[in-house]
Amino acid sequence: MHRHFKHFIHRHEPKGHWHGHLKSGAGAVTGMVAVGALTIVTGFPLLIAPFGATAVLIFGQPKSPLAQPANVLGGYLLAALVGSLAMALFPGLWWAAAIAVGLAIAGMLMLRVTHPPAGAVPLVALGSHLWALTLFTVVGLGGLLLIAIAVLHHLIPPKQQYPLRAE
């Protein structure tokens, strides 16, 4: 029994350095402050939960394929499309949200723009009842701002390559 259990508690993530971890946390704070400030300036509800998860990836795991700009924007925009369609076709039906999440994930995988936080966007769409244009603006503007901050953030020592270079 013990030998099976150890697979569930083993940490596969490599050890890092404390200064790199603090830098990642500071980047996330900077990104969320910028998104929050843009919320005040624009009046759009930009502080959505998926952006916190995006911050984990782009500031903490910038070399992950799931954290790359094409994945962040592509995943968010595709999920916004699926969520908006689900809300328009099946307003207020909880099971439509479940189907929309599955369709968004399948679409992201097919288009190779998988961004796990974007999987929550159909839930945001159906839970918040945002109009499609507002939802696209929120995920597009917020995603672009976080990417721009991450690009600058990763130029600060200890430097990380972000985005990854195309081969």
XYZ file of C-alpha atoms in Angstrom:
167
model
C 0.000 0.000 0.000
C 2.804 2.431 0.936
C 4.530 2.051 -2.422
C 1.333 3.139 -4.238
C 0.697 6.057 -1.894
C 4.149 7.572 -2.360
C 3.308 8.408 -5.987
C 0.578 10.737 -4.765
C 2.798 12.676 -2.376
C 6.072 12.746 -4.305
C 6.952 16.260 -5.487
C 8.111 16.181 -9.096
C 8.727 19.906 -9.295
C 12.446 20.678 -9.109
C 13.779 22.684 -6.189
C 14.394 26.347 -6.887
C 16.114 29.204 -5.118
C 14.354 31.397 -2.568
C 15.209 34.617 -4.413
C 13.640 33.254 -7.593
C 10.498 32.286 -5.673
C 10.266 35.751 -4.110
C 10.763 37.307 -7.548
C 7.905 35.172 -8.909
C 5.655 36.289 -6.077
C 6.592 39.929 -6.641
C 5.815 39.543 -10.349
C 2.385 38.148 -9.519
C 1.719 41.069 -7.168
C 2.792 43.521 -9.876
C 0.591 41.816 -12.460
C -2.466 41.744 -10.214
C -1.957 45.380 -9.166
C -1.783 46.377 -12.837
C -4.928 44.408 -13.682
C -6.707 45.896 -10.659
C -5.642 49.427 -11.635
C -6.861 48.834 -15.178
C -10.173 47.676 -13.704
C -10.527 51.043 -11.960
C -9.551 53.010 -15.078
C -11.726 51.106 -17.576
C -14.636 49.963 -15.437
C -14.316 46.437 -16.855
C -14.402 43.573 -14.317
C -10.835 42.472 -15.043
C -10.000 40.910 -11.677
C -11.242 37.423 -12.468
C -9.996 34.319 -10.700
C -8.414 32.695 -13.776
C -5.880 35.559 -13.930
C -4.513 34.511 -10.534
C -3.863 31.052 -11.945
C -2.297 32.606 -15.055
C 0.062 34.531 -12.774
C 1.225 31.234 -11.232
C 2.185 29.968 -14.674
C 3.709 33.042 -16.313
C 5.628 34.257 -13.265
C 6.357 30.927 -11.539
C 6.710 28.520 -14.475
C 7.627 30.727 -17.455
C 9.239 27.870 -19.394
C 6.059 25.813 -19.380
C 4.383 25.509 -22.781
C 1.124 26.293 -20.956
C 2.489 29.727 -19.923
C 3.470 30.969 -23.378
C 1.726 34.042 -24.838
C 0.014 32.109 -27.651
C -1.409 29.704 -25.084
C -2.512 32.443 -22.691
C -4.296 34.550 -25.321
C -5.406 31.689 -27.541
C -6.757 29.700 -24.609
C -8.585 32.668 -23.133
C -10.128 33.817 -26.408
C -11.243 30.316 -27.384
C -12.750 29.717 -23.934
C -14.504 33.101 -24.107
C -16.001 32.130 -27.461
C -17.220 28.771 -26.164
C -18.513 30.300 -22.924
C -20.313 33.108 -24.760
C -21.965 30.658 -27.148
C -23.066 28.437 -24.264
C -24.528 31.431 -22.427
C -26.345 32.634 -25.539
C -27.753 29.219 -26.440
C -28.492 27.892 -22.938
C -28.805 30.836 -20.530
C -28.897 29.848 -16.879
C -28.504 26.100 -17.426
C -25.799 24.694 -15.165
C -25.050 21.735 -17.404
C -24.250 24.093 -20.283
C -21.341 25.394 -18.211
C -20.034 21.854 -17.736
C -20.251 21.109 -21.450
C -18.633 24.467 -22.312
C -15.645 23.707 -20.067
C -15.152 20.360 -21.808
C -15.486 21.894 -25.273
C -13.058 24.692 -24.386
C -10.487 22.157 -23.180
C -10.915 19.980 -26.277
C -10.581 23.039 -28.516
C -7.461 24.278 -26.729
C -5.858 20.854 -27.051
C -6.736 20.596 -30.755
C -5.362 24.069 -31.496
C -2.329 23.551 -29.199
C -3.117 26.645 -27.135
C -3.788 24.891 -23.837
C -3.860 27.278 -20.893
C -5.418 25.604 -17.821
C -6.743 28.823 -16.218
C -8.758 29.470 -19.396
C -10.765 26.343 -18.624
C -12.556 28.417 -15.991
C -13.679 31.129 -18.433
C -16.924 29.358 -19.474
C -17.797 29.203 -15.769
C -17.054 32.924 -15.480
C -19.238 33.563 -18.554
C -22.214 31.629 -17.290
C -21.790 32.678 -13.653
C -21.324 36.384 -14.261
C -23.633 36.811 -17.272
C -21.112 39.094 -18.971
C -21.999 40.024 -22.529
C -19.769 38.351 -25.121
C -17.990 41.580 -26.081
C -17.294 42.385 -22.432
C -15.984 38.865 -21.792
C -13.649 39.058 -24.814
C -12.442 42.477 -23.669
C -11.809 41.227 -20.134
C -9.816 38.137 -21.118
C -8.021 39.845 -24.005
C -7.013 42.986 -22.122
C -6.147 41.176 -18.896
C -4.207 38.461 -20.713
C -2.220 40.980 -22.779
C -1.387 43.069 -19.720
C -0.160 40.050 -17.747
C 1.960 38.870 -20.691
C 3.508 42.336 -21.146
C 4.389 42.544 -17.459
C 5.818 39.001 -17.524
C 8.052 39.847 -20.501
C 9.515 42.821 -18.617
C 9.589 40.984 -15.285
C 11.690 38.132 -16.642
C 14.370 40.573 -17.822
C 15.136 41.331 -14.157
C 17.840 39.102 -12.632
C 17.704 36.234 -12.121
C 16.604 36.361 -15.756
C 14.254 33.811 -17.248
C 13.595 33.416 -20.943
C 10.008 34.479 -21.588
C 8.517 33.852 -23.983
C 10.324 30.740 -25.148
C 12.009 31.206 -28.512
C 10.577 29.592 -31.626
C 12.864 26.988 -33.127
